[in-house]
mmCIF file of C-alpha atoms in Angstrom:
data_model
loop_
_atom_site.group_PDB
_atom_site.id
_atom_site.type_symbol
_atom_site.label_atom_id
_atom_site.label_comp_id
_atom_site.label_asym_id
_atom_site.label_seq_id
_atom_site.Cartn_x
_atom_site.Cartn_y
_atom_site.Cartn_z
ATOM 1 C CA UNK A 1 0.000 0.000 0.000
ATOM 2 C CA UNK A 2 3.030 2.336 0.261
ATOM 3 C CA UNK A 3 4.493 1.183 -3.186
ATOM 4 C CA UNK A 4 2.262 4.711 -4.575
ATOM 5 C CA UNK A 5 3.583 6.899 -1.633
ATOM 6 C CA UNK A 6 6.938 7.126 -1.821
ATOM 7 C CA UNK A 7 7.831 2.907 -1.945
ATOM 8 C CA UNK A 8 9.665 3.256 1.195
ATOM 9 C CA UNK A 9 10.482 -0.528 1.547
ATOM 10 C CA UNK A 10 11.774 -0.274 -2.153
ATOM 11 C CA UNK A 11 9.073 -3.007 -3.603
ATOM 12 C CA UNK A 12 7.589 -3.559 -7.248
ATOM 13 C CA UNK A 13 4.387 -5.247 -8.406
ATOM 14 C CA UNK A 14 3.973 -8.122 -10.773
ATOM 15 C CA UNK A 15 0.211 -9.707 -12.069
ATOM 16 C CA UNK A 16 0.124 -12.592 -14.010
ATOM 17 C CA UNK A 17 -1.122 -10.684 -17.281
ATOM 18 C CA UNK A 18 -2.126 -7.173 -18.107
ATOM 19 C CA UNK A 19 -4.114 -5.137 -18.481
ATOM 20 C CA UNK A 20 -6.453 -8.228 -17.223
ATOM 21 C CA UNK A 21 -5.345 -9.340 -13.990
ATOM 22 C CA UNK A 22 -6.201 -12.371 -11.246
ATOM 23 C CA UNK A 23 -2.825 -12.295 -9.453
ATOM 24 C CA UNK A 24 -0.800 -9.707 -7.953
ATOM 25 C CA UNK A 25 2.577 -10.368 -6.290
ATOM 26 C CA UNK A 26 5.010 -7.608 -4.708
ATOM 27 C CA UNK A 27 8.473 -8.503 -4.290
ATOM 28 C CA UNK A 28 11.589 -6.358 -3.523
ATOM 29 C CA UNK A 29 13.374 -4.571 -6.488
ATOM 30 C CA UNK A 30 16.173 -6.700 -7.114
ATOM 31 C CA UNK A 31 18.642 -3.977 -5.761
ATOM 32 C CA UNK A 32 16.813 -3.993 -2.899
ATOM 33 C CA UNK A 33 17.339 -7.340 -2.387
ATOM 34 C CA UNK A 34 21.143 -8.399 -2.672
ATOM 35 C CA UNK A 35 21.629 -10.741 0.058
ATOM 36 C CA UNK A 36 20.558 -13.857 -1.026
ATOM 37 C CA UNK A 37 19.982 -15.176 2.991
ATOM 38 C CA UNK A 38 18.178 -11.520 4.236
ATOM 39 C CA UNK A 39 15.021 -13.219 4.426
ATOM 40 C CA UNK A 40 14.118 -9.767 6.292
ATOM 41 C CA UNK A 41 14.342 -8.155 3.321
ATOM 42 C CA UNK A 42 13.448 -10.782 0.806
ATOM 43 C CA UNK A 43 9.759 -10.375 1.396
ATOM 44 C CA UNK A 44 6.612 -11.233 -0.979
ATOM 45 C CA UNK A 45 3.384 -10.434 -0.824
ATOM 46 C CA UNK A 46 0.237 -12.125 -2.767
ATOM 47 C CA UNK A 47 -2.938 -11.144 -3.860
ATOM 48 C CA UNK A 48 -4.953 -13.459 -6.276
ATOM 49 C CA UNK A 49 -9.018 -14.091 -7.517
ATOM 50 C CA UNK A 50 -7.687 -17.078 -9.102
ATOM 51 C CA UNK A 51 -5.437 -19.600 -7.053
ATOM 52 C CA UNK A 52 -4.333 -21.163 -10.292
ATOM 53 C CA UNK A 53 -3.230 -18.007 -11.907
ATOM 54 C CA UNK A 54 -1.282 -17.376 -8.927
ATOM 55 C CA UNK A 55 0.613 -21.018 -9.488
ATOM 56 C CA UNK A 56 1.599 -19.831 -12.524
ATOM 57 C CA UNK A 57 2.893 -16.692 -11.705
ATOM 58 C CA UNK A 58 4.580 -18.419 -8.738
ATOM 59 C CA UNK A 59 6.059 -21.637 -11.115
ATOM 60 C CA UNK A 60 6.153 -20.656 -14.556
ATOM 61 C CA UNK A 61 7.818 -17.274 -14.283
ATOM 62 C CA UNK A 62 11.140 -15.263 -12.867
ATOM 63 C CA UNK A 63 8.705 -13.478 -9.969
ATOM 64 C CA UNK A 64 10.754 -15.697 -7.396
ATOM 65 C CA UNK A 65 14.151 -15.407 -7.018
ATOM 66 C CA UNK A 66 14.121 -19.125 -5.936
ATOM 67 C CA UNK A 67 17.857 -19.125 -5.031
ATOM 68 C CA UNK A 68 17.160 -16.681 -2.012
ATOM 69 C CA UNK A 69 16.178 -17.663 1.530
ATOM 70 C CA UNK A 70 12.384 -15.671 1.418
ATOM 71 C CA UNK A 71 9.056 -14.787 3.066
ATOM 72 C CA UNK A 72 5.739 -14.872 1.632
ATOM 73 C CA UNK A 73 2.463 -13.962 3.286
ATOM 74 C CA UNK A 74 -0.684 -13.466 2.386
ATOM 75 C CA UNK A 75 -4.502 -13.938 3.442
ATOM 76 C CA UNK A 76 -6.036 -15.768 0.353
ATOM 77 C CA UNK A 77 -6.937 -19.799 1.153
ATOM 78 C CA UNK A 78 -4.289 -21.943 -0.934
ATOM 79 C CA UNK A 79 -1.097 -20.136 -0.486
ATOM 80 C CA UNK A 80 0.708 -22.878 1.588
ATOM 81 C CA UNK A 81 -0.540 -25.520 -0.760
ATOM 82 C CA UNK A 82 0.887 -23.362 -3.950
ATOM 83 C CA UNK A 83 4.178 -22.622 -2.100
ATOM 84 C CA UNK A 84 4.393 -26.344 -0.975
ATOM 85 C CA UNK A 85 3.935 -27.620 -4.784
ATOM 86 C CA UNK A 86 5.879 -25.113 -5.964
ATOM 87 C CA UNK A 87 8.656 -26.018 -3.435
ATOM 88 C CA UNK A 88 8.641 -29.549 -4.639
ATOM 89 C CA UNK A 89 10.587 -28.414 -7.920
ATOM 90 C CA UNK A 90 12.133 -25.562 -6.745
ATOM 91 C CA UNK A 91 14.143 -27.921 -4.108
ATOM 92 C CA UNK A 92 12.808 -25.725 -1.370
ATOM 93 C CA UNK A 93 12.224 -26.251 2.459
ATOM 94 C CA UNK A 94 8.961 -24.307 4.018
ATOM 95 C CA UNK A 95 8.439 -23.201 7.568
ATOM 96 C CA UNK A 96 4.615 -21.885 7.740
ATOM 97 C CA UNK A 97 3.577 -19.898 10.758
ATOM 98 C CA UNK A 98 -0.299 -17.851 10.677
ATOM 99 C CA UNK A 99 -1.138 -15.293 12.684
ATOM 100 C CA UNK A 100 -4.522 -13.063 13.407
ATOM 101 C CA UNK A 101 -4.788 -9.376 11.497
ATOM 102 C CA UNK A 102 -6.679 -6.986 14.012
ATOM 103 C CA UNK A 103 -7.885 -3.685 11.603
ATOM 104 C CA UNK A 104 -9.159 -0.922 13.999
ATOM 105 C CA UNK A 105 -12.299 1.564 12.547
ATOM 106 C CA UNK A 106 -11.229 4.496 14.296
ATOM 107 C CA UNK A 107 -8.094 4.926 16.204
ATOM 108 C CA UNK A 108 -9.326 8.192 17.613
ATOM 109 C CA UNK A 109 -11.671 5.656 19.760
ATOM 110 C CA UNK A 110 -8.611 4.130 21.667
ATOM 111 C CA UNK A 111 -8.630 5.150 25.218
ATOM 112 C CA UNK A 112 -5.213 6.232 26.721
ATOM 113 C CA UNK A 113 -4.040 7.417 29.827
ATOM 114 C CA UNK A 114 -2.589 11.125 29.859
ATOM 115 C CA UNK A 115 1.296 11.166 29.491
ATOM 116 C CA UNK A 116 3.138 11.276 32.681
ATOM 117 C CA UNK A 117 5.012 14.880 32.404
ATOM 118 C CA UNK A 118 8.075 12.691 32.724
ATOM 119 C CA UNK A 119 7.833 11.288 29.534
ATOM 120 C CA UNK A 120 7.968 12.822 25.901
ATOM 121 C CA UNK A 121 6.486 11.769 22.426
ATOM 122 C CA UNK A 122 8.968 11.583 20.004
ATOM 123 C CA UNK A 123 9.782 9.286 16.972
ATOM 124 C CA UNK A 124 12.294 6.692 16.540
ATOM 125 C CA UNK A 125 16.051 7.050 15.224
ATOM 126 C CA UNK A 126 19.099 5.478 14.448
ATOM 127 C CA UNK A 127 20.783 5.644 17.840
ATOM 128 C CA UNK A 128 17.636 3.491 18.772
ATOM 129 C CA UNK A 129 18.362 0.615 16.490
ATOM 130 C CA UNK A 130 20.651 -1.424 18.593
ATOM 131 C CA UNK A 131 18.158 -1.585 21.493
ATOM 132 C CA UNK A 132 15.514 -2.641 18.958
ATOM 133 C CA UNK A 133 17.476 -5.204 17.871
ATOM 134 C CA UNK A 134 18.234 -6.689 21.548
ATOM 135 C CA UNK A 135 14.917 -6.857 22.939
ATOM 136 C CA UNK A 136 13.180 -8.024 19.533
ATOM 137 C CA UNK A 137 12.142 -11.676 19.933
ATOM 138 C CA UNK A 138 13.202 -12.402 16.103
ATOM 139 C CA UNK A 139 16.690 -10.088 15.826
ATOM 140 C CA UNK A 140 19.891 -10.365 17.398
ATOM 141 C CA UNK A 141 21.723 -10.677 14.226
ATOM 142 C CA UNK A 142 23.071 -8.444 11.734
ATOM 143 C CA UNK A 143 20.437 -8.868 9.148
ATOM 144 C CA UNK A 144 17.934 -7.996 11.510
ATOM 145 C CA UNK A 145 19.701 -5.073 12.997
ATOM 146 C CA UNK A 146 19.377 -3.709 9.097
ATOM 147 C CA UNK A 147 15.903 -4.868 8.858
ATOM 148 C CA UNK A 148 15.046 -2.634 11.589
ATOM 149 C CA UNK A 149 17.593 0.395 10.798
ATOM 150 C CA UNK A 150 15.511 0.098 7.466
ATOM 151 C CA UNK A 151 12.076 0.326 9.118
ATOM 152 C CA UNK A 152 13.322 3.223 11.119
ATOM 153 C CA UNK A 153 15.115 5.176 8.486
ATOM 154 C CA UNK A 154 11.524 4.681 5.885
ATOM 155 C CA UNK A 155 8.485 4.931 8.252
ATOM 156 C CA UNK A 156 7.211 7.315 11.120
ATOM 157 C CA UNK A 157 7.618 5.142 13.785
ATOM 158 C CA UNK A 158 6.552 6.780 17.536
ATOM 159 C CA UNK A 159 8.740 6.256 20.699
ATOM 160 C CA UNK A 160 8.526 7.267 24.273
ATOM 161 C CA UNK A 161 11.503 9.022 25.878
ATOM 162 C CA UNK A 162 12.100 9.545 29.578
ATOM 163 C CA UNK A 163 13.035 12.745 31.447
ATOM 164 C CA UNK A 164 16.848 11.936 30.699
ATOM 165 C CA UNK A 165 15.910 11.083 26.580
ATOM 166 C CA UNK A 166 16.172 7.266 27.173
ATOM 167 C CA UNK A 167 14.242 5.377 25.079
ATOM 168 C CA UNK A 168 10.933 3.429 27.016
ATOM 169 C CA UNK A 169 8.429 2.335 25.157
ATOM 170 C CA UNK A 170 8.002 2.150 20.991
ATOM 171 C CA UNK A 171 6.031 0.435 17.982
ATOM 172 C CA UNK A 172 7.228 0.783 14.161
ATOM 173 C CA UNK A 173 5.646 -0.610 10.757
ATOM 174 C CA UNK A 174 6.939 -3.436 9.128
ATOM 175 C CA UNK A 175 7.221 -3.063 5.011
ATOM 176 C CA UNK A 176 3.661 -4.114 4.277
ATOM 177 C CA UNK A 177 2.379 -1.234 6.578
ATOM 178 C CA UNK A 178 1.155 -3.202 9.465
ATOM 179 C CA UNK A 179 2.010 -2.081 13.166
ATOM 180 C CA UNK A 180 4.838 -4.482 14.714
ATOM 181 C CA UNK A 181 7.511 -4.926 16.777
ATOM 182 C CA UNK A 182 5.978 -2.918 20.115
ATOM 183 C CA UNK A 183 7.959 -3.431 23.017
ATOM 184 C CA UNK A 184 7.951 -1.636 26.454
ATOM 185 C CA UNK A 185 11.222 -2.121 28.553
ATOM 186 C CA UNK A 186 10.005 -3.834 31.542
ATOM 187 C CA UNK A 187 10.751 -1.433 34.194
ATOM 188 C CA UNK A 188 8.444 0.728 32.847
ATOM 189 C CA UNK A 189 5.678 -1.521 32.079
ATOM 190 C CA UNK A 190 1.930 -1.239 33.780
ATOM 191 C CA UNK A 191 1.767 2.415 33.407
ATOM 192 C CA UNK A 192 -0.370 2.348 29.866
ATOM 193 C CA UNK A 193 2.798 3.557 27.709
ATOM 194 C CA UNK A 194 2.067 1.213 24.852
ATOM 195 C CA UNK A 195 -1.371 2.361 24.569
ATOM 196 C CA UNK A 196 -0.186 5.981 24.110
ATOM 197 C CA UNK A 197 2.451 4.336 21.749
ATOM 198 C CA UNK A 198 0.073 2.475 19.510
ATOM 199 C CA UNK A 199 -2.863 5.334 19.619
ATOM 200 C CA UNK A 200 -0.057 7.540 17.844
ATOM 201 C CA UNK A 201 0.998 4.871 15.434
ATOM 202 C CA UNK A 202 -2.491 4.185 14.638
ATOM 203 C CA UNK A 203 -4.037 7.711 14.574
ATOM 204 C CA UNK A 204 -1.425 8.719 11.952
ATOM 205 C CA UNK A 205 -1.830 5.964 9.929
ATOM 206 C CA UNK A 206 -5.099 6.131 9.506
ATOM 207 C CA UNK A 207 -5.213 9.701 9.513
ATOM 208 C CA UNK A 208 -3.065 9.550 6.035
ATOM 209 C CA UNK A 209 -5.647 6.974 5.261
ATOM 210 C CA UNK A 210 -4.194 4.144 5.340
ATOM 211 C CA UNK A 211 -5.771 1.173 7.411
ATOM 212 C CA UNK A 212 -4.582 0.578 10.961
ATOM 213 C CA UNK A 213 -3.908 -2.744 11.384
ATOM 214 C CA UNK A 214 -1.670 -5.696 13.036
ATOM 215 C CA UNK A 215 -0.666 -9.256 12.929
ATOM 216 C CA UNK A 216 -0.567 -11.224 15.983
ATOM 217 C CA UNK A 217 1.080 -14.447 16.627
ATOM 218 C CA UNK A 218 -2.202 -17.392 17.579
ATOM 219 C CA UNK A 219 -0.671 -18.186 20.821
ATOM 220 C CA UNK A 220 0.537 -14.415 21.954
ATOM 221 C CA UNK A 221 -2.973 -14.198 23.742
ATOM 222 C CA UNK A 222 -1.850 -11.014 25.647
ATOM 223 C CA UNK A 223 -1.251 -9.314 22.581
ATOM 224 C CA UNK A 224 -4.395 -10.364 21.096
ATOM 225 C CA UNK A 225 -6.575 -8.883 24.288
ATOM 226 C CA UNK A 226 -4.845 -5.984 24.147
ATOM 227 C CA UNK A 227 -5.832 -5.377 20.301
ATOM 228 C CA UNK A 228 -9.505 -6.144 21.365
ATOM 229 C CA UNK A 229 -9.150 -3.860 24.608
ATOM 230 C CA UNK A 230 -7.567 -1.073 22.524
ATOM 231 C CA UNK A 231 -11.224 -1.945 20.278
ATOM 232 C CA UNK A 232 -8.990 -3.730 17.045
ATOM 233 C CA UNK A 233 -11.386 -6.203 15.267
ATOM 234 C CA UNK A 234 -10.420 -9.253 14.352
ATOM 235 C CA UNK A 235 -10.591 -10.154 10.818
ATOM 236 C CA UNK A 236 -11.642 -13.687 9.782
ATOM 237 C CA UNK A 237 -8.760 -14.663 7.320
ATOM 238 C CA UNK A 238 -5.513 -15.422 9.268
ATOM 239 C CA UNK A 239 -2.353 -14.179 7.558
ATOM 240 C CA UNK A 240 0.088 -17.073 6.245
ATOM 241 C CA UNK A 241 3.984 -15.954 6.574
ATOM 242 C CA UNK A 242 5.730 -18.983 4.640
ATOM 243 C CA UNK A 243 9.419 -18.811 5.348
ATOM 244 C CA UNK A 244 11.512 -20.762 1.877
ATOM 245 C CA UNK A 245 14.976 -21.913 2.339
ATOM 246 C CA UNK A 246 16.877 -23.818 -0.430
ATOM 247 C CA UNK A 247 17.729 -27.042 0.343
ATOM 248 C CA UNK A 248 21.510 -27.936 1.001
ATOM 249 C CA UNK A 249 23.135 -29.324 -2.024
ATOM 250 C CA UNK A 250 23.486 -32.715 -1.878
ATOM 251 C CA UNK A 251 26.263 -33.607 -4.726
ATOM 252 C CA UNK A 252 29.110 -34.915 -3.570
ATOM 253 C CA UNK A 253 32.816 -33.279 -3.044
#
């Protein structure tokens, strides 16, 4: 949804035909994506009517760079299975994991505490990144760390600082636009700081009218009252990331 705004992840489209269309797939631009294990970075994203025009696209094309550790998510019914046969020539390994999308109507809704006087809105930078990268349950490494020095760097991602300008409490966008990676460092925690966090994120999202919305893992049921306290709906389709990993050579030395 940012692709027409600026492309601030640095992704293209692709459809199966044109101008008639019944599958969509956005990839990043191939100097975008140079490191053939940043699965970070080498995300996908598909949209179809027709499942079987979407196998094609997915089989019968150069849309994939198949050599490249990837992600692909997605809503529709039928992506595993067309990643799975797809996989079976492409020599590829798949990891699924689903989780639930929670869109909120109106952000403005969201009740929040008022900010201690202690504290300051402010947005994230690149002296942040490291800490990001620490207390993020999927980073630690270096690909990560750029993952997340790109979503800084691209999107308007709010932060809470303290009195002394430490970081406390934040929540950026991943590349498809959804809200992710919120985190509150714990001494700070049960004050309502990532409510005032995500009614910023949200509010200006949706103010620049874009959807607010989330992904949240099925078994993170904190995370998923929260959304539903905060008055997030839960949509029905659950959103399929499918992780792709080419399989280790097995010719001989």
């Amino acid at each position: 949804m940012h692709i027409n705004r600026g492309n601030p992840a640095g992704h293209e489209v692709l459809v199966d035909s044109w101008p008639e269309f019944k599958a969509v797939l956005t990839r990043p631009r191939r100097e975008v994506s140079k490191d053939d294990s940043d699965f970070y970075t080498n995300m996908y994203a598909a949209f179809y009517h027709d499942p079987d025009a979407y196998r094609t696209l997915l089989q019968d094309s150069d849309a994939i760079n198949w050599a490249q550790t990837f992600y692909i998510l997605g809503h529709q019914d039928g992506l595993y299975e067309a990643s799975r046969d797809a996989a079976a020539t492409k020599q590829m390994q798949l990891s699924p994991s689903s989780y639930f999308t929670y869109l909120h109507p109106d952000p403005n809704k969201i009740h929040a505490r008022q900010l201690d006087p202690s504290m300051r809105l402010s947005t994230l930078n690149s002296s942040h990144v490291d800490l990001l990268n620490e207390t993020w349950a999927y980073g630690g490494s270096e690909h990560s760390r750029g993952y997340l020095a790109t979503l800084v760097r691209s999107f308007p991602n709010p932060c809470l600082l303290d009195s002394n300008g430490r970081l406390v409490s934040w929540s950026t966008f991943d590349p498809f636009g959804a809200m992710a990676h919120g985190y509150t460092l714990p001494e700070y925690r049960g004050h309502g700081y990532m409510t005032i966090v995500n009614k910023a994120v949200a509010v200006h999202v949706h103010a620049s009218g874009f959807p607010a919305y989330g992904n949240v893992a099925l078994d993170n049921v904190r995370m998923q009252n929260l959304n539903e306290h905060w008055g997030f709906q839960r949509l029905s389709p659950l959103c399929h990331f499918i992780h792709h990993t080419p399989k280790p050579s097995t010719g001989s030395i």
